[in-house]
């Protein structure tokens, strides 16, 4: 007989690290992780925010839902705490997220929602500025009767997400920082953010990214024919 597994507790990344991560962009966190780890930690480009201009950071609470059902999403939502990010793996039919769940999540104080699968009621979600990222939009109604898992590892848009990992999402997409490594990665990302702030000041003073980012030095080492005339067809 099928059975579900639901873990009631989560070893969460600490609140201080989450607060600092909210100051870092997904792009800076991606650079701070370094290759190849950053590629394995960044969700597929199909994972897009519904509302522009939002950034969220918080510990993952997870749900796996089989096609056409969202019972385990609702159990995960019920167990989630203020500041959590709900991560749902359910890439087939049946909307995992809609206006009623979003309204509850806002009242509860969830940081965000990431769905590898369908969401619906998107006009209402935009109106309430629901911080949701998803791979698909569609109106299909799910059942609430199937087995799955809650707060166990899931594969969301190509990335393994363990409960308690740090989820950061913005306009560039979603990145997952393993809980034990999150603090160090966030610190490196914030250093990068600070350096870029200094580079903006340098541009204000007349500097150029051509020189600041090493492009000029790299270009000078290459064999390049510069032709002081416009290109014209023969």
PDB file of C-alpha atoms in Angstrom:
ATOM      1  CA  UNK A   1       0.000   0.000   0.000  1.00  0.00           C
ATOM      2  CA  UNK A   2       1.256   3.527  -0.783  1.00  0.00           C
ATOM      3  CA  UNK A   3       2.345   5.624   2.195  1.00  0.00           C
ATOM      4  CA  UNK A   4       3.335   9.224   2.699  1.00  0.00           C
ATOM      5  CA  UNK A   5       6.268  10.474   4.788  1.00  0.00           C
ATOM      6  CA  UNK A   6       5.896  13.780   6.615  1.00  0.00           C
ATOM      7  CA  UNK A   7       8.651  15.232   8.788  1.00  0.00           C
ATOM      8  CA  UNK A   8       7.212  17.631  11.345  1.00  0.00           C
ATOM      9  CA  UNK A   9      10.509  19.326  12.223  1.00  0.00           C
ATOM     10  CA  UNK A  10      13.092  21.123  10.072  1.00  0.00           C
ATOM     11  CA  UNK A  11      16.729  21.989  10.819  1.00  0.00           C
ATOM     12  CA  UNK A  12      16.569  25.524   9.456  1.00  0.00           C
ATOM     13  CA  UNK A  13      19.360  27.823   8.329  1.00  0.00           C
ATOM     14  CA  UNK A  14      19.639  30.538  10.975  1.00  0.00           C
ATOM     15  CA  UNK A  15      17.618  33.760  10.802  1.00  0.00           C
ATOM     16  CA  UNK A  16      20.700  35.983  10.755  1.00  0.00           C
ATOM     17  CA  UNK A  17      22.028  34.334   7.616  1.00  0.00           C
ATOM     18  CA  UNK A  18      18.607  34.655   5.983  1.00  0.00           C
ATOM     19  CA  UNK A  19      18.483  38.379   6.786  1.00  0.00           C
ATOM     20  CA  UNK A  20      21.931  38.923   5.275  1.00  0.00           C
ATOM     21  CA  UNK A  21      21.058  36.823   2.213  1.00  0.00           C
ATOM     22  CA  UNK A  22      18.099  39.106   1.514  1.00  0.00           C
ATOM     23  CA  UNK A  23      20.660  41.872   0.867  1.00  0.00           C
ATOM     24  CA  UNK A  24      22.455  39.836  -1.811  1.00  0.00           C
ATOM     25  CA  UNK A  25      21.285  39.229  -5.362  1.00  0.00           C
ATOM     26  CA  UNK A  26      20.944  35.774  -6.855  1.00  0.00           C
ATOM     27  CA  UNK A  27      23.646  36.806  -9.333  1.00  0.00           C
ATOM     28  CA  UNK A  28      26.138  37.669  -6.567  1.00  0.00           C
ATOM     29  CA  UNK A  29      25.328  34.477  -4.682  1.00  0.00           C
ATOM     30  CA  UNK A  30      25.818  32.507  -7.903  1.00  0.00           C
ATOM     31  CA  UNK A  31      29.258  34.070  -8.375  1.00  0.00           C
ATOM     32  CA  UNK A  32      30.155  33.559  -4.699  1.00  0.00           C
ATOM     33  CA  UNK A  33      29.434  29.819  -4.891  1.00  0.00           C
ATOM     34  CA  UNK A  34      31.772  29.272  -7.820  1.00  0.00           C
ATOM     35  CA  UNK A  35      31.608  26.613 -10.517  1.00  0.00           C
ATOM     36  CA  UNK A  36      30.458  23.920 -10.783  1.00  0.00           C
ATOM     37  CA  UNK A  37      28.463  24.165  -7.554  1.00  0.00           C
ATOM     38  CA  UNK A  38      26.644  27.308  -8.682  1.00  0.00           C
ATOM     39  CA  UNK A  39      25.306  25.597 -11.793  1.00  0.00           C
ATOM     40  CA  UNK A  40      23.941  22.709  -9.759  1.00  0.00           C
ATOM     41  CA  UNK A  41      22.363  25.124  -7.243  1.00  0.00           C
ATOM     42  CA  UNK A  42      20.562  27.411  -9.712  1.00  0.00           C
ATOM     43  CA  UNK A  43      17.110  26.417 -10.894  1.00  0.00           C
ATOM     44  CA  UNK A  44      16.227  26.071 -14.562  1.00  0.00           C
ATOM     45  CA  UNK A  45      15.525  29.391 -16.362  1.00  0.00           C
ATOM     46  CA  UNK A  46      11.866  28.363 -16.699  1.00  0.00           C
ATOM     47  CA  UNK A  47      11.506  29.163 -12.989  1.00  0.00           C
ATOM     48  CA  UNK A  48      10.298  32.757 -13.121  1.00  0.00           C
ATOM     49  CA  UNK A  49       8.804  35.235 -10.657  1.00  0.00           C
ATOM     50  CA  UNK A  50       5.164  36.165 -11.142  1.00  0.00           C
ATOM     51  CA  UNK A  51       5.703  39.649  -9.680  1.00  0.00           C
ATOM     52  CA  UNK A  52       8.633  41.831 -10.676  1.00  0.00           C
ATOM     53  CA  UNK A  53      10.880  43.561  -8.178  1.00  0.00           C
ATOM     54  CA  UNK A  54      10.682  41.050  -5.318  1.00  0.00           C
ATOM     55  CA  UNK A  55      13.524  39.297  -3.533  1.00  0.00           C
ATOM     56  CA  UNK A  56      13.057  36.649  -0.847  1.00  0.00           C
ATOM     57  CA  UNK A  57      15.392  34.632   1.338  1.00  0.00           C
ATOM     58  CA  UNK A  58      14.470  31.978   3.870  1.00  0.00           C
ATOM     59  CA  UNK A  59      14.744  28.332   4.916  1.00  0.00           C
ATOM     60  CA  UNK A  60      13.114  25.731   2.696  1.00  0.00           C
ATOM     61  CA  UNK A  61      10.075  23.748   3.715  1.00  0.00           C
ATOM     62  CA  UNK A  62       9.399  21.176   1.032  1.00  0.00           C
ATOM     63  CA  UNK A  63       6.612  19.158  -0.509  1.00  0.00           C
ATOM     64  CA  UNK A  64       6.446  16.516  -3.219  1.00  0.00           C
ATOM     65  CA  UNK A  65       3.039  16.176  -4.843  1.00  0.00           C
ATOM     66  CA  UNK A  66       2.145  13.590  -7.514  1.00  0.00           C
ATOM     67  CA  UNK A  67       0.441  14.724 -10.731  1.00  0.00           C
ATOM     68  CA  UNK A  68      -2.908  16.405 -10.249  1.00  0.00           C
ATOM     69  CA  UNK A  69      -2.812  16.609  -6.443  1.00  0.00           C
ATOM     70  CA  UNK A  70      -1.692  19.223  -3.885  1.00  0.00           C
ATOM     71  CA  UNK A  71      -2.498  17.603  -0.536  1.00  0.00           C
ATOM     72  CA  UNK A  72       1.149  17.535   0.573  1.00  0.00           C
ATOM     73  CA  UNK A  73       1.634  21.175  -0.433  1.00  0.00           C
ATOM     74  CA  UNK A  74      -1.174  22.103   1.933  1.00  0.00           C
ATOM     75  CA  UNK A  75       0.324  20.011   4.730  1.00  0.00           C
ATOM     76  CA  UNK A  76       3.678  21.731   4.202  1.00  0.00           C
ATOM     77  CA  UNK A  77       1.987  25.140   4.169  1.00  0.00           C
ATOM     78  CA  UNK A  78       0.230  24.265   7.428  1.00  0.00           C
ATOM     79  CA  UNK A  79       3.555  23.294   9.061  1.00  0.00           C
ATOM     80  CA  UNK A  80       5.562  26.241   7.694  1.00  0.00           C
ATOM     81  CA  UNK A  81       6.679  29.106   9.911  1.00  0.00           C
ATOM     82  CA  UNK A  82       7.000  32.823   9.407  1.00  0.00           C
ATOM     83  CA  UNK A  83       9.993  33.519   7.161  1.00  0.00           C
ATOM     84  CA  UNK A  84      10.010  30.101   5.476  1.00  0.00           C
ATOM     85  CA  UNK A  85      10.058  29.535   1.714  1.00  0.00           C
ATOM     86  CA  UNK A  86       7.729  26.781   0.535  1.00  0.00           C
ATOM     87  CA  UNK A  87       9.326  24.658  -2.223  1.00  0.00           C
ATOM     88  CA  UNK A  88       7.020  22.336  -4.150  1.00  0.00           C
ATOM     89  CA  UNK A  89       7.936  19.628  -6.669  1.00  0.00           C
ATOM     90  CA  UNK A  90       4.957  18.770  -8.865  1.00  0.00           C
ATOM     91  CA  UNK A  91       5.812  19.367 -12.507  1.00  0.00           C
ATOM     92  CA  UNK A  92       2.657  17.851 -14.019  1.00  0.00           C
ATOM     93  CA  UNK A  93      -0.974  18.983 -14.156  1.00  0.00           C
ATOM     94  CA  UNK A  94      -2.886  20.404 -11.202  1.00  0.00           C
ATOM     95  CA  UNK A  95      -2.232  23.918  -9.905  1.00  0.00           C
ATOM     96  CA  UNK A  96      -0.260  23.888  -6.673  1.00  0.00           C
ATOM     97  CA  UNK A  97      -0.826  27.523  -5.743  1.00  0.00           C
ATOM     98  CA  UNK A  98      -3.733  29.952  -5.974  1.00  0.00           C
ATOM     99  CA  UNK A  99      -5.232  33.007  -4.365  1.00  0.00           C
ATOM    100  CA  UNK A 100      -6.572  31.423  -1.164  1.00  0.00           C
ATOM    101  CA  UNK A 101      -3.294  29.671  -0.297  1.00  0.00           C
ATOM    102  CA  UNK A 102      -1.405  32.870  -1.163  1.00  0.00           C
ATOM    103  CA  UNK A 103      -3.634  34.948   1.094  1.00  0.00           C
ATOM    104  CA  UNK A 104      -3.040  32.519   3.958  1.00  0.00           C
ATOM    105  CA  UNK A 105       0.716  32.567   3.317  1.00  0.00           C
ATOM    106  CA  UNK A 106       0.813  36.366   3.449  1.00  0.00           C
ATOM    107  CA  UNK A 107      -1.100  36.361   6.737  1.00  0.00           C
ATOM    108  CA  UNK A 108       1.235  33.709   8.142  1.00  0.00           C
ATOM    109  CA  UNK A 109       4.333  35.632   7.057  1.00  0.00           C
ATOM    110  CA  UNK A 110       5.935  33.157   4.653  1.00  0.00           C
ATOM    111  CA  UNK A 111       8.849  34.703   2.807  1.00  0.00           C
ATOM    112  CA  UNK A 112       8.003  33.106  -0.541  1.00  0.00           C
ATOM    113  CA  UNK A 113       6.818  30.151  -2.591  1.00  0.00           C
ATOM    114  CA  UNK A 114       8.683  28.232  -5.304  1.00  0.00           C
ATOM    115  CA  UNK A 115       6.694  25.788  -7.454  1.00  0.00           C
ATOM    116  CA  UNK A 116       8.081  23.408 -10.043  1.00  0.00           C
ATOM    117  CA  UNK A 117       4.692  23.088 -11.653  1.00  0.00           C
ATOM    118  CA  UNK A 118       1.486  25.045 -12.154  1.00  0.00           C
ATOM    119  CA  UNK A 119       0.073  28.054 -10.341  1.00  0.00           C
ATOM    120  CA  UNK A 120      -3.225  29.785 -11.064  1.00  0.00           C
ATOM    121  CA  UNK A 121      -5.323  32.847 -10.071  1.00  0.00           C
ATOM    122  CA  UNK A 122      -2.409  34.901 -11.337  1.00  0.00           C
ATOM    123  CA  UNK A 123      -4.313  38.200 -11.597  1.00  0.00           C
ATOM    124  CA  UNK A 124      -5.229  37.932  -7.914  1.00  0.00           C
ATOM    125  CA  UNK A 125      -1.704  36.833  -6.985  1.00  0.00           C
ATOM    126  CA  UNK A 126      -0.234  39.866  -8.738  1.00  0.00           C
ATOM    127  CA  UNK A 127      -2.714  42.171  -7.032  1.00  0.00           C
ATOM    128  CA  UNK A 128      -1.636  40.935  -3.603  1.00  0.00           C
ATOM    129  CA  UNK A 129       2.040  40.842  -4.736  1.00  0.00           C
ATOM    130  CA  UNK A 130       2.350  37.203  -3.757  1.00  0.00           C
ATOM    131  CA  UNK A 131       6.069  36.301  -3.753  1.00  0.00           C
ATOM    132  CA  UNK A 132       5.741  33.210  -5.933  1.00  0.00           C
ATOM    133  CA  UNK A 133       8.121  31.725  -8.489  1.00  0.00           C
ATOM    134  CA  UNK A 134       6.857  28.998 -10.810  1.00  0.00           C
ATOM    135  CA  UNK A 135       7.573  27.117 -14.021  1.00  0.00           C
ATOM    136  CA  UNK A 136       4.004  26.957 -15.376  1.00  0.00           C
ATOM    137  CA  UNK A 137       0.665  28.761 -15.279  1.00  0.00           C
ATOM    138  CA  UNK A 138      -2.663  27.012 -15.822  1.00  0.00           C
ATOM    139  CA  UNK A 139      -6.174  26.805 -14.327  1.00  0.00           C
ATOM    140  CA  UNK A 140      -6.458  23.070 -13.680  1.00  0.00           C
ATOM    141  CA  UNK A 141      -7.863  22.110 -10.291  1.00  0.00           C
ATOM    142  CA  UNK A 142      -5.969  19.499  -8.228  1.00  0.00           C
ATOM    143  CA  UNK A 143      -7.338  16.863  -5.907  1.00  0.00           C
ATOM    144  CA  UNK A 144      -6.307  16.574  -2.274  1.00  0.00           C
ATOM    145  CA  UNK A 145      -6.049  12.829  -1.784  1.00  0.00           C
ATOM    146  CA  UNK A 146      -2.683  11.505  -2.999  1.00  0.00           C
ATOM    147  CA  UNK A 147       0.454  10.375  -1.225  1.00  0.00           C
ATOM    148  CA  UNK A 148       3.701  12.336  -1.287  1.00  0.00           C
ATOM    149  CA  UNK A 149       6.287  13.752   1.095  1.00  0.00           C
ATOM    150  CA  UNK A 150       6.712  16.804   3.303  1.00  0.00           C
ATOM    151  CA  UNK A 151      10.030  18.178   4.546  1.00  0.00           C
ATOM    152  CA  UNK A 152      12.095  15.566   2.742  1.00  0.00           C
ATOM    153  CA  UNK A 153      14.502  16.340  -0.133  1.00  0.00           C
ATOM    154  CA  UNK A 154      12.894  17.264  -3.457  1.00  0.00           C
ATOM    155  CA  UNK A 155      14.191  18.009  -6.950  1.00  0.00           C
ATOM    156  CA  UNK A 156      12.763  21.388  -7.883  1.00  0.00           C
ATOM    157  CA  UNK A 157      13.408  22.666 -11.404  1.00  0.00           C
ATOM    158  CA  UNK A 158      16.558  20.570 -11.641  1.00  0.00           C
ATOM    159  CA  UNK A 159      18.020  21.370  -8.200  1.00  0.00           C
ATOM    160  CA  UNK A 160      18.008  19.235  -5.063  1.00  0.00           C
ATOM    161  CA  UNK A 161      16.446  21.121  -2.173  1.00  0.00           C
ATOM    162  CA  UNK A 162      16.780  19.749   1.349  1.00  0.00           C
ATOM    163  CA  UNK A 163      14.521  21.033   4.107  1.00  0.00           C
ATOM    164  CA  UNK A 164      16.225  23.893   5.927  1.00  0.00           C
ATOM    165  CA  UNK A 165      18.442  24.892   2.988  1.00  0.00           C
ATOM    166  CA  UNK A 166      18.588  28.608   2.215  1.00  0.00           C
ATOM    167  CA  UNK A 167      16.380  29.617  -0.710  1.00  0.00           C
ATOM    168  CA  UNK A 168      17.045  32.976  -2.369  1.00  0.00           C
ATOM    169  CA  UNK A 169      14.919  34.213  -5.254  1.00  0.00           C
ATOM    170  CA  UNK A 170      14.743  37.418  -7.257  1.00  0.00           C
ATOM    171  CA  UNK A 171      14.219  38.565 -10.837  1.00  0.00           C
ATOM    172  CA  UNK A 172      17.126  36.413 -12.053  1.00  0.00           C
ATOM    173  CA  UNK A 173      15.670  33.172 -10.706  1.00  0.00           C
ATOM    174  CA  UNK A 174      16.110  30.886  -7.696  1.00  0.00           C
ATOM    175  CA  UNK A 175      19.303  29.587  -6.080  1.00  0.00           C
ATOM    176  CA  UNK A 176      19.637  27.043  -3.259  1.00  0.00           C
ATOM    177  CA  UNK A 177      22.429  27.343  -0.686  1.00  0.00           C
ATOM    178  CA  UNK A 178      23.085  24.193   1.368  1.00  0.00           C
ATOM    179  CA  UNK A 179      22.346  24.956   5.008  1.00  0.00           C
ATOM    180  CA  UNK A 180      25.847  24.190   6.299  1.00  0.00           C
ATOM    181  CA  UNK A 181      27.548  26.335   3.621  1.00  0.00           C
ATOM    182  CA  UNK A 182      25.063  29.193   3.486  1.00  0.00           C
ATOM    183  CA  UNK A 183      26.741  31.606   5.907  1.00  0.00           C
ATOM    184  CA  UNK A 184      30.112  31.515   4.139  1.00  0.00           C
ATOM    185  CA  UNK A 185      28.531  31.869   0.681  1.00  0.00           C
ATOM    186  CA  UNK A 186      26.414  34.825   1.779  1.00  0.00           C
ATOM    187  CA  UNK A 187      29.467  36.552   3.281  1.00  0.00           C
ATOM    188  CA  UNK A 188      31.376  36.206  -0.012  1.00  0.00           C
ATOM    189  CA  UNK A 189      28.372  37.460  -1.968  1.00  0.00           C
ATOM    190  CA  UNK A 190      28.048  40.557   0.209  1.00  0.00           C
ATOM    191  CA  UNK A 191      31.744  41.282  -0.286  1.00  0.00           C
ATOM    192  CA  UNK A 192      31.096  41.190  -4.023  1.00  0.00           C
ATOM    193  CA  UNK A 193      28.084  43.472  -3.605  1.00  0.00           C
ATOM    194  CA  UNK A 194      30.251  45.958  -1.700  1.00  0.00           C
ATOM    195  CA  UNK A 195      32.947  45.865  -4.393  1.00  0.00           C
ATOM    196  CA  UNK A 196      30.360  46.583  -7.068  1.00  0.00           C
ATOM    197  CA  UNK A 197      29.189  49.570  -5.042  1.00  0.00           C
ATOM    198  CA  UNK A 198      32.749  50.870  -5.175  1.00  0.00           C
ATOM    199  CA  UNK A 199      32.821  50.306  -8.924  1.00  0.00           C
ATOM    200  CA  UNK A 200      29.726  52.455  -9.352  1.00  0.00           C
ATOM    201  CA  UNK A 201      31.509  55.243  -7.498  1.00  0.00           C
ATOM    202  CA  UNK A 202      34.477  54.768  -9.823  1.00  0.00           C
ATOM    203  CA  UNK A 203      32.184  55.090 -12.854  1.00  0.00           C
ATOM    204  CA  UNK A 204      30.718  58.264 -11.370  1.00  0.00           C
ATOM    205  CA  UNK A 205      34.289  59.576 -11.214  1.00  0.00           C
ATOM    206  CA  UNK A 206      34.841  58.815 -14.914  1.00  0.00           C
ATOM    207  CA  UNK A 207      35.998  55.188 -14.824  1.00  0.00           C
ATOM    208  CA  UNK A 208      34.998  52.559 -17.392  1.00  0.00           C
ATOM    209  CA  UNK A 209      34.120  48.866 -16.951  1.00  0.00           C
ATOM    210  CA  UNK A 210      36.447  48.181 -19.899  1.00  0.00           C
ATOM    211  CA  UNK A 211      39.377  48.805 -17.577  1.00  0.00           C
ATOM    212  CA  UNK A 212      37.807  47.914 -14.204  1.00  0.00           C
ATOM    213  CA  UNK A 213      36.860  44.320 -15.067  1.00  0.00           C
ATOM    214  CA  UNK A 214      40.100  43.345 -16.761  1.00  0.00           C
ATOM    215  CA  UNK A 215      38.675  43.472 -20.264  1.00  0.00           C
ATOM    216  CA  UNK A 216      41.311  45.873 -21.549  1.00  0.00           C
ATOM    217  CA  UNK A 217      44.186  43.754 -20.231  1.00  0.00           C
ATOM    218  CA  UNK A 218      42.715  40.550 -21.674  1.00  0.00           C
ATOM    219  CA  UNK A 219      42.068  42.233 -25.022  1.00  0.00           C
ATOM    220  CA  UNK A 220      45.663  43.460 -25.186  1.00  0.00           C
ATOM    221  CA  UNK A 221      46.992  39.880 -24.888  1.00  0.00           C
ATOM    222  CA  UNK A 222      44.889  38.617 -27.818  1.00  0.00           C
ATOM    223  CA  UNK A 223      45.675  38.650 -31.530  1.00  0.00           C
ATOM    224  CA  UNK A 224      43.047  41.054 -32.841  1.00  0.00           C
ATOM    225  CA  UNK A 225      42.937  43.019 -36.074  1.00  0.00           C
ATOM    226  CA  UNK A 226      41.488  46.456 -35.412  1.00  0.00           C
ATOM    227  CA  UNK A 227      40.574  48.170 -38.669  1.00  0.00           C
ATOM    228  CA  UNK A 228      40.017  51.907 -38.606  1.00  0.00           C
ATOM    229  CA  UNK A 229      37.267  51.932 -41.216  1.00  0.00           C
ATOM    230  CA  UNK A 230      33.654  50.751 -41.481  1.00  0.00           C
ATOM    231  CA  UNK A 231      32.851  47.243 -42.641  1.00  0.00           C
ATOM    232  CA  UNK A 232      31.643  47.227 -46.243  1.00  0.00           C
ATOM    233  CA  UNK A 233      30.536  44.353 -48.465  1.00  0.00           C
ATOM    234  CA  UNK A 234      32.962  43.377 -51.201  1.00  0.00           C
TER     235      UNK A 234
END
